[in-house]
PDB file of C-alpha atoms in Angstrom:
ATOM      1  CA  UNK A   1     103.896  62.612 117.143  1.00 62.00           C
ATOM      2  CA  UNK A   2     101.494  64.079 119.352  1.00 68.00           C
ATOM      3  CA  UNK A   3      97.420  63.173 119.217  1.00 92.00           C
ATOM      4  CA  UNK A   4      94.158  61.632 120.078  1.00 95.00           C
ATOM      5  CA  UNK A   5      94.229  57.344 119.259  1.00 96.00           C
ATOM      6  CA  UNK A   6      91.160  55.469 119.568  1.00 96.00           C
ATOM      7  CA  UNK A   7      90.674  51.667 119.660  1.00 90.00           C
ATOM      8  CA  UNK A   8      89.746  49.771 117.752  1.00 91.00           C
ATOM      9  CA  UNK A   9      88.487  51.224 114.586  1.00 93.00           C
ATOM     10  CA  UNK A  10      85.651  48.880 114.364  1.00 94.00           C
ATOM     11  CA  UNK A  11      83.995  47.183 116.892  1.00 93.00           C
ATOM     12  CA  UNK A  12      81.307  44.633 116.680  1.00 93.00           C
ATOM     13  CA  UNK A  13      79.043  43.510 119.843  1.00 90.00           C
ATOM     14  CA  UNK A  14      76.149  41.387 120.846  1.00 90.00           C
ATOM     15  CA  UNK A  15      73.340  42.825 122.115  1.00 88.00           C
ATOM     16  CA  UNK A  16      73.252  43.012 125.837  1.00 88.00           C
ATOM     17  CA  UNK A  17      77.247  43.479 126.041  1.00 91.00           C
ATOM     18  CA  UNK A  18      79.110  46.022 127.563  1.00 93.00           C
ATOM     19  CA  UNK A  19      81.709  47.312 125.269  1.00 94.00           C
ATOM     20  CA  UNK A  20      84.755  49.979 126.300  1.00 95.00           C
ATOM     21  CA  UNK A  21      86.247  52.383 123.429  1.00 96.00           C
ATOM     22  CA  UNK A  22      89.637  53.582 123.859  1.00 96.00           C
ATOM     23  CA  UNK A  23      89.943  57.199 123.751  1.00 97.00           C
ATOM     24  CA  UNK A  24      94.100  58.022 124.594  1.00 97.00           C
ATOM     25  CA  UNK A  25      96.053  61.686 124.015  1.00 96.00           C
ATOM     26  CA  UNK A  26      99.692  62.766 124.283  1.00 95.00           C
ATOM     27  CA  UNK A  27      98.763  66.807 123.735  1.00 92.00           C
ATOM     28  CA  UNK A  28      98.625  67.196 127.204  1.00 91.00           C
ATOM     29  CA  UNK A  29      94.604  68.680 126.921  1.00 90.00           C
ATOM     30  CA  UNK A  30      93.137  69.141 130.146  1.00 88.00           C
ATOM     31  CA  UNK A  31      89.049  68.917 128.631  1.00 89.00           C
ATOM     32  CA  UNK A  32      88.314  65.265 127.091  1.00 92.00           C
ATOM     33  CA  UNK A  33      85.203  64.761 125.274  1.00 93.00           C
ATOM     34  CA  UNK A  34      82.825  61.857 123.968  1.00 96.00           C
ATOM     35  CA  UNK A  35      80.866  62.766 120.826  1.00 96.00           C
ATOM     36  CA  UNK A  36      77.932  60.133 118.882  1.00 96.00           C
ATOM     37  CA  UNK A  37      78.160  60.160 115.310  1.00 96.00           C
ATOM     38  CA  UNK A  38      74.561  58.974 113.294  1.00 93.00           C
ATOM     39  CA  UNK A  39      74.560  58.757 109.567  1.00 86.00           C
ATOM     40  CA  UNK A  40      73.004  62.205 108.209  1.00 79.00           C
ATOM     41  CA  UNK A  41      73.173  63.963 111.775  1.00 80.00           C
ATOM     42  CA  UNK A  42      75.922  66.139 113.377  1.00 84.00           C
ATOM     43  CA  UNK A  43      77.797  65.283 116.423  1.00 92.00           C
ATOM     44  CA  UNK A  44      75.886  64.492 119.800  1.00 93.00           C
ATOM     45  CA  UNK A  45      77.850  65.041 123.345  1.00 92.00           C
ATOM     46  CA  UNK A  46      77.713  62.192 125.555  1.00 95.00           C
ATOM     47  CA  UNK A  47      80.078  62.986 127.997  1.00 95.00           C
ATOM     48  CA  UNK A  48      82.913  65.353 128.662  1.00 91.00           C
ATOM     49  CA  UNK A  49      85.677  65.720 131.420  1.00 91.00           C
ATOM     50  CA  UNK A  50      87.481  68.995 132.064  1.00 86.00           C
ATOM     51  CA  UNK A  51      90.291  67.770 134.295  1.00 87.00           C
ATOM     52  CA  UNK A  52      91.235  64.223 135.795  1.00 93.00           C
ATOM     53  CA  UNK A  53      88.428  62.507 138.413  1.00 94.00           C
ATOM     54  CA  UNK A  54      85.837  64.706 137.171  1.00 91.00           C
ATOM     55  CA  UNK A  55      83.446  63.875 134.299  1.00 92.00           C
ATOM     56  CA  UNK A  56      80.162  65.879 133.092  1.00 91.00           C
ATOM     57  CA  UNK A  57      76.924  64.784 131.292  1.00 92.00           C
ATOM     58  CA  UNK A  58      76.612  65.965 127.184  1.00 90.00           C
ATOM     59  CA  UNK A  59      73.010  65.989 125.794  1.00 89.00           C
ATOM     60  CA  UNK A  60      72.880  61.801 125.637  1.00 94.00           C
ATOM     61  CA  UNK A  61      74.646  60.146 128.114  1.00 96.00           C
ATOM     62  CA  UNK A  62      71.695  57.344 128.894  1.00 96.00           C
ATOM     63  CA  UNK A  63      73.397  54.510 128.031  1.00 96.00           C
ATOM     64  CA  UNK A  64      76.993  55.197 128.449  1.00 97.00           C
ATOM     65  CA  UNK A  65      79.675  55.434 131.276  1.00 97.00           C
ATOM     66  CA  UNK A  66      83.377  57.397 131.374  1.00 97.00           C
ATOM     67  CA  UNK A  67      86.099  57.229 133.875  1.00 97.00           C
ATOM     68  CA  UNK A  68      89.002  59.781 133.814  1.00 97.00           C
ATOM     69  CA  UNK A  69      91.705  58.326 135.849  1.00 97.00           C
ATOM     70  CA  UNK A  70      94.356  59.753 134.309  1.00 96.00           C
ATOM     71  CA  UNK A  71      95.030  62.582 132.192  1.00 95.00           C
ATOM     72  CA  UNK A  72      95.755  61.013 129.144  1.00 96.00           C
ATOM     73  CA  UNK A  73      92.692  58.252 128.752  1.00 97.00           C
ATOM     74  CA  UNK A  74      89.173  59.054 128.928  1.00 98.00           C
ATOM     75  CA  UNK A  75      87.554  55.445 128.340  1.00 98.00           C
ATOM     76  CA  UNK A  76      83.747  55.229 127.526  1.00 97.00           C
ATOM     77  CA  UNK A  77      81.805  52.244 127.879  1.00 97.00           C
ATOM     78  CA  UNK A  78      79.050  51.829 125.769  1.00 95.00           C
ATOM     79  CA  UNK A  79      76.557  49.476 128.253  1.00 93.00           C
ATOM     80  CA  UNK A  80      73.527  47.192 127.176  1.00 88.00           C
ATOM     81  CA  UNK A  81      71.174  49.904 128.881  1.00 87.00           C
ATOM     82  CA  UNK A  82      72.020  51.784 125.516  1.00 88.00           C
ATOM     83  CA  UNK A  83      69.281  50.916 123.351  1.00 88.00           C
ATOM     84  CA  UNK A  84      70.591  52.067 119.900  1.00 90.00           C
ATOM     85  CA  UNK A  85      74.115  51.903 120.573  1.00 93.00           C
ATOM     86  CA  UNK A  86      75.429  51.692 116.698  1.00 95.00           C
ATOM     87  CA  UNK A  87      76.830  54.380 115.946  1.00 96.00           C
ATOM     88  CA  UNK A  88      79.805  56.524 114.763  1.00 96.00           C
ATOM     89  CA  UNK A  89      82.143  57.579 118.181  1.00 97.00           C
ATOM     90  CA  UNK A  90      84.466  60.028 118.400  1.00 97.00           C
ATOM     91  CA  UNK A  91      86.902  61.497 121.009  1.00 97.00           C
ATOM     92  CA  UNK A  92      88.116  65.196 121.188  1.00 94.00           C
ATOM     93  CA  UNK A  93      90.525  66.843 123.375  1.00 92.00           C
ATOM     94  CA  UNK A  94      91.382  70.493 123.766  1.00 88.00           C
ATOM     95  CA  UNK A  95      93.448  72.457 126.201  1.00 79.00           C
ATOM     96  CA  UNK A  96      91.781  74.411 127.851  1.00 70.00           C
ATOM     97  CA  UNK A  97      87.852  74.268 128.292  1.00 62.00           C
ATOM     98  CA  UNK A  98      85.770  76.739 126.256  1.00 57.00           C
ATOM     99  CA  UNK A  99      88.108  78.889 124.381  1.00 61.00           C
ATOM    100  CA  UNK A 100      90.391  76.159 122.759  1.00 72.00           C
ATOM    101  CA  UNK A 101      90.156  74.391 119.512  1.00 85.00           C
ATOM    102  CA  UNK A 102      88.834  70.886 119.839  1.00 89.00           C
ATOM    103  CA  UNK A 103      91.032  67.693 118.162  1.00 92.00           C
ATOM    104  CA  UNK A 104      89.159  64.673 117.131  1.00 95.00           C
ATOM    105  CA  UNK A 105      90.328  61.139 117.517  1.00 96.00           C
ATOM    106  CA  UNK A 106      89.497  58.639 114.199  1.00 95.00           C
ATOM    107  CA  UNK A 107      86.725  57.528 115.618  1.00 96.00           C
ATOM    108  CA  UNK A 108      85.523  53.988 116.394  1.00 97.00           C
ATOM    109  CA  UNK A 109      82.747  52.470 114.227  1.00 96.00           C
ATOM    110  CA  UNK A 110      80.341  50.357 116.733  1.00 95.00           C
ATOM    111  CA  UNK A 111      78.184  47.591 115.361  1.00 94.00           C
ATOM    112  CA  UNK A 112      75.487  45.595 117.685  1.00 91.00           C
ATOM    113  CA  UNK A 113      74.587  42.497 115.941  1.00 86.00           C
TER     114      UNK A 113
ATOM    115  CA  UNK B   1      69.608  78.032 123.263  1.00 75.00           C
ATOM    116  CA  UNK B   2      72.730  77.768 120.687  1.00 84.00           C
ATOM    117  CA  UNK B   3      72.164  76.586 117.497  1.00 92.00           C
ATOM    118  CA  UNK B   4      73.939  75.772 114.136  1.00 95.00           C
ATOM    119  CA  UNK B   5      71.961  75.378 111.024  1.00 96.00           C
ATOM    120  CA  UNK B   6      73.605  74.048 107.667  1.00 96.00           C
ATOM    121  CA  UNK B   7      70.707  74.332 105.172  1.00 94.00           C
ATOM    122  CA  UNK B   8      72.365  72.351 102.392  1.00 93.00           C
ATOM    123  CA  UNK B   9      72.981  68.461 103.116  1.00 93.00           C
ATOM    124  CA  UNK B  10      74.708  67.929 100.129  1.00 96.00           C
ATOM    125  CA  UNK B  11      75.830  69.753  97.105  1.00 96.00           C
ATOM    126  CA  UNK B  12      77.492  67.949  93.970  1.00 97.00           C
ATOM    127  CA  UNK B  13      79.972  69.965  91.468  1.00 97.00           C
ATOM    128  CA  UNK B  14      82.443  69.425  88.656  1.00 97.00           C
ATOM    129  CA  UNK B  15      86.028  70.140  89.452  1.00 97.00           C
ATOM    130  CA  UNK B  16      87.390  73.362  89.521  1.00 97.00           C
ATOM    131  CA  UNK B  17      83.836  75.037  90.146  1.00 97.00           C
ATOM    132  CA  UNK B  18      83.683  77.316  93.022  1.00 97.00           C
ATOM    133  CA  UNK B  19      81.668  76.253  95.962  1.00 97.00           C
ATOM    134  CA  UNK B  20      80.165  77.834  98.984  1.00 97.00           C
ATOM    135  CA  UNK B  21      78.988  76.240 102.262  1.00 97.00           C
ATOM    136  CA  UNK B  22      76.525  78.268 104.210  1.00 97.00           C
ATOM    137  CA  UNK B  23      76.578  78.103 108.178  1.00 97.00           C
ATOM    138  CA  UNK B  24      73.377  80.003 109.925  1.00 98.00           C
ATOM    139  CA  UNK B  25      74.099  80.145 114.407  1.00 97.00           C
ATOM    140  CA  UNK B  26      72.097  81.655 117.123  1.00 95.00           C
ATOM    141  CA  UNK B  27      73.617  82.534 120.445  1.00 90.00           C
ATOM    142  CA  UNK B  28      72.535  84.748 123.057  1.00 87.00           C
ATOM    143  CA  UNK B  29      76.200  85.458 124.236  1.00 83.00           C
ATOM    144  CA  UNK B  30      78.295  88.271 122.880  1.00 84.00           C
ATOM    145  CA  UNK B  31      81.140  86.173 123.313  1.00 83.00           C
ATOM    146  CA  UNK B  32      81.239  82.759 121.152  1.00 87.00           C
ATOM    147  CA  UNK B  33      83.844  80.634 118.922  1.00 88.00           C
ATOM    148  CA  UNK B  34      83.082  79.316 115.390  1.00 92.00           C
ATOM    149  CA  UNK B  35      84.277  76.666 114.229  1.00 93.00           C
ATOM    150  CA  UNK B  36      84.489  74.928 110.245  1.00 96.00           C
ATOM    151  CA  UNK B  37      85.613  71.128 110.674  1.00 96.00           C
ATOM    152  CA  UNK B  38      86.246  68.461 107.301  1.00 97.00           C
ATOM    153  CA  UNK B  39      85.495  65.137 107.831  1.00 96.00           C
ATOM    154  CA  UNK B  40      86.609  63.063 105.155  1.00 95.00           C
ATOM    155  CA  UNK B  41      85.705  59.398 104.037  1.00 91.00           C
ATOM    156  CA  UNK B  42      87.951  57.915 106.533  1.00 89.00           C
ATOM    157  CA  UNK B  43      85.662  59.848 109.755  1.00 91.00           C
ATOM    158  CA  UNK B  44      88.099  62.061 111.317  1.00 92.00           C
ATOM    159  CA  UNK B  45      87.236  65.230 112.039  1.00 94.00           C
ATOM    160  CA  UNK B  46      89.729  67.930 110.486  1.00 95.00           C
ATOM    161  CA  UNK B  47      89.882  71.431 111.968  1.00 93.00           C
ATOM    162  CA  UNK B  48      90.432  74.102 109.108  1.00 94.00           C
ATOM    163  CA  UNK B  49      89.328  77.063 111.107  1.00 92.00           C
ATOM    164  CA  UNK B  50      88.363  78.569 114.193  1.00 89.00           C
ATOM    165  CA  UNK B  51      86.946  82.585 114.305  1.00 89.00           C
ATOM    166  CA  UNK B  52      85.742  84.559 117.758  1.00 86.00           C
ATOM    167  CA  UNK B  53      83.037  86.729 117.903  1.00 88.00           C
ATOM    168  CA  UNK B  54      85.191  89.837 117.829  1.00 88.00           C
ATOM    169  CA  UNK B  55      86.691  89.343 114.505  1.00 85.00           C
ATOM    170  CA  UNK B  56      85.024  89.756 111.828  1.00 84.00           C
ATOM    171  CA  UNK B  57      87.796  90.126 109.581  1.00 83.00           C
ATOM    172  CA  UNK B  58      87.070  87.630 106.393  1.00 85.00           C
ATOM    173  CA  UNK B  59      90.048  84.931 106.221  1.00 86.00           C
ATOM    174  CA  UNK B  60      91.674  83.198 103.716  1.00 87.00           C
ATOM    175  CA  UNK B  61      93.905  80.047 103.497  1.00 88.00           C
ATOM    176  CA  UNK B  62      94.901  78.841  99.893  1.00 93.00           C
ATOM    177  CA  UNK B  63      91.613  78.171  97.990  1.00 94.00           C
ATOM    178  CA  UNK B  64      89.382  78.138 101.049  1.00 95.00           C
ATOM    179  CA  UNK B  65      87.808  81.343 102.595  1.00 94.00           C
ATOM    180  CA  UNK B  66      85.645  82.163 105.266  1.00 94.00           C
ATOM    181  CA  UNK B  67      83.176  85.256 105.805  1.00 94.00           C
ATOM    182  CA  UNK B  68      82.099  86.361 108.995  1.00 94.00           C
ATOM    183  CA  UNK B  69      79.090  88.086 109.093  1.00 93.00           C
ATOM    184  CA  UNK B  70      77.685  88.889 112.854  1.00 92.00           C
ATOM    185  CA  UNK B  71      74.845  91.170 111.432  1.00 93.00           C
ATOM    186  CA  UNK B  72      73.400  88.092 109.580  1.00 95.00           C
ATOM    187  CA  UNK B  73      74.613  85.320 111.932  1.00 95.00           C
ATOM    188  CA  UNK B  74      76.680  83.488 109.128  1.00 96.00           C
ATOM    189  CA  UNK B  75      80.017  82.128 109.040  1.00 96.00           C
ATOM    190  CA  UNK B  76      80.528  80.955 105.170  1.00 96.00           C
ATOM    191  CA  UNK B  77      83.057  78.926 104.071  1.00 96.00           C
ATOM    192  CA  UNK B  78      83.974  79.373 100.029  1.00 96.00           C
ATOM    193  CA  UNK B  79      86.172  76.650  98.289  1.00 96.00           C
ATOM    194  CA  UNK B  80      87.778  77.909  94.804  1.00 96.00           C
ATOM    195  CA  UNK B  81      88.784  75.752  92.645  1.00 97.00           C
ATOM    196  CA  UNK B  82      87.397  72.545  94.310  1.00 97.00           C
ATOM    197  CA  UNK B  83      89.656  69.434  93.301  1.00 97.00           C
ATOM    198  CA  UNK B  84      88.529  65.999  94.115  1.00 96.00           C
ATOM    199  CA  UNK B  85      90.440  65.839  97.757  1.00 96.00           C
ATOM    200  CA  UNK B  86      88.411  68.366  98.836  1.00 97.00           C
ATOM    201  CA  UNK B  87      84.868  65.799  99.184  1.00 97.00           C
ATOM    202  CA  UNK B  88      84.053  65.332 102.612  1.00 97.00           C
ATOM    203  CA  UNK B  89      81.501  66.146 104.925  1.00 96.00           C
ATOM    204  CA  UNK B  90      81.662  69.793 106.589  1.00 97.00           C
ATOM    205  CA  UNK B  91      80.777  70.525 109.369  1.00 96.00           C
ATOM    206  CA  UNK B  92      79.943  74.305 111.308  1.00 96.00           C
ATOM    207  CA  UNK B  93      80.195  74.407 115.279  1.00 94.00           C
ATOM    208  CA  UNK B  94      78.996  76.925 117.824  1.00 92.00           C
ATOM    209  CA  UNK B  95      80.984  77.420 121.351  1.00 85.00           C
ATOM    210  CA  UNK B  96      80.137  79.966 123.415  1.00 71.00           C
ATOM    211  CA  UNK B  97      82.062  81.569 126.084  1.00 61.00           C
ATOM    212  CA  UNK B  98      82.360  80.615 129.666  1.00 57.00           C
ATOM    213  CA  UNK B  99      80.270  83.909 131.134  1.00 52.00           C
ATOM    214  CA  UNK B 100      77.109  82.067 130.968  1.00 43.00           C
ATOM    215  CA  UNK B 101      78.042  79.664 128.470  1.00 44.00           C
ATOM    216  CA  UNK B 102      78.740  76.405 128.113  1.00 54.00           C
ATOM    217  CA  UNK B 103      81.320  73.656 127.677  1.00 65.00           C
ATOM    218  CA  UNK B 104      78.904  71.892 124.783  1.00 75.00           C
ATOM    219  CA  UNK B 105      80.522  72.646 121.303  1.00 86.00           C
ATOM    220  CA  UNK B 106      76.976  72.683 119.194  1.00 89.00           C
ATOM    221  CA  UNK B 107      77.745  71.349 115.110  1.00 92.00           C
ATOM    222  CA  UNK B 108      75.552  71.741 112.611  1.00 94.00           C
ATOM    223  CA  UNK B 109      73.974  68.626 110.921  1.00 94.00           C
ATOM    224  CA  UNK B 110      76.930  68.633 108.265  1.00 95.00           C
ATOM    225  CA  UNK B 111      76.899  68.886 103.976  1.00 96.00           C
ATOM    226  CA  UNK B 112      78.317  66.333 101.976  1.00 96.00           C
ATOM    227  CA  UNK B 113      80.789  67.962  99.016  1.00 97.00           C
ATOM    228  CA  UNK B 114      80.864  65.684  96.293  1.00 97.00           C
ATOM    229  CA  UNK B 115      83.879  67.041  93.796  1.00 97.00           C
ATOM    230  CA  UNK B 116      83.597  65.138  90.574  1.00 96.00           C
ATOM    231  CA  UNK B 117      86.557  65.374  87.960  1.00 95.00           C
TER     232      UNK B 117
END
């Protein structure tokens, strides 16, 4: 079946860690996106990549790093520069960039303890 | 500057009551996509529905509908009939074309359905 995975569902890190979500598609989309989930608030854009070895800033990407090395996989790592890094993260993929429907991953719930 | 507004953040009803979720944008483009996305209890996002600026044409899919309105900037979505399944979080989302637009898809803050039977 083709769609967006992301790993692991929950995820549960010490403050001052580096953590990586898993963000992998089999739609063969060209755009990959990062999105930031708070309770009561829409979705935020943290980072987006429109083809593979290119990435762009969203609206909060303090905090946060992506690699696109491959088509399919659009990692993010959340780093301990990110000072309120619990959150709700999701992963989209459409495509083509702009005129496409975007597809959302489950999500990955991030705790820091 | 785009922008998606969602005045209601949540709105209770008894099954089988009608419900409609109001979405408010501003763009500055001609050219833009709306968008009406579920997101259940389990977080993913659903896509139910995705209109461009040059269709105004109203739309209908079972017991959900949407109206279009460009003269009032609206893009309503009306549940009939709401059952249970249907609570979940919507969410509206702006994205405008590539002329002068850009990538960002812009969501509203969301309204929580609550369906009670």
């Amino acid at each position: 079946d083709g769609g967006i995975t992301q790993s692991p569902k929950y995820l549960f890190r010490k403050e001052g860690q580096n953590v990586t979500l898993s963000c992998e598609q089999n739609l063969n989309h060209d755009a990959m996106y990062w999105y930031r989930q708070d309770p009561g608030q829409g979705l935020r854009l943290i980072y987006y990549s429109q083809i593979v070895n290119d990435f762009q800033k969203g609206d909060i990407a303090e905090g946060y790093s992506v690699s696109r090395e491959k088509k399919e996989s659009f990692p993010l790592t959340v780093t301990s520069a990110q000072k309120n890094p619990t959150a709700f993260y999701l992963c989209a993929s459409r495509d083509r960039p702009y005129t496409d429907t975007q597809y959302f991953g489950p999500g990955t719930r991030l705790t820091v303890l | 500057a785009q922008k998606v507004t969602q005045a209601q953040t949540e709105i209770s009803v008894v099954e089988k009551e009608d419900v409609t979720l109001d979405c408010v944008y501003e763009t500055r483009d001609t050219t833009y996509y709306l968008f009406w996305y579920k997101q259940p209890p389990s977080g993913e996002l659903v896509f139910l529905i995705r209109r461009n600026s040059f269709d105004e044409q109203n739309e209908i899919s079972g017991r959900y509908s949407w109206n279009f309105q460009k003269s009032t900037s609206s893009f309503n979505f009306t549940i009939t009939a709401s059952q249970v399944v249907d609570s979940a979080v919507y969410f509206c989302a702006l994205s405008e074309a590539p002329q002068g637009g850009s990538e960002k898809l812009v969501f509203g803050k969301g309204m929580k359905l609550t369906v009670n039977p």
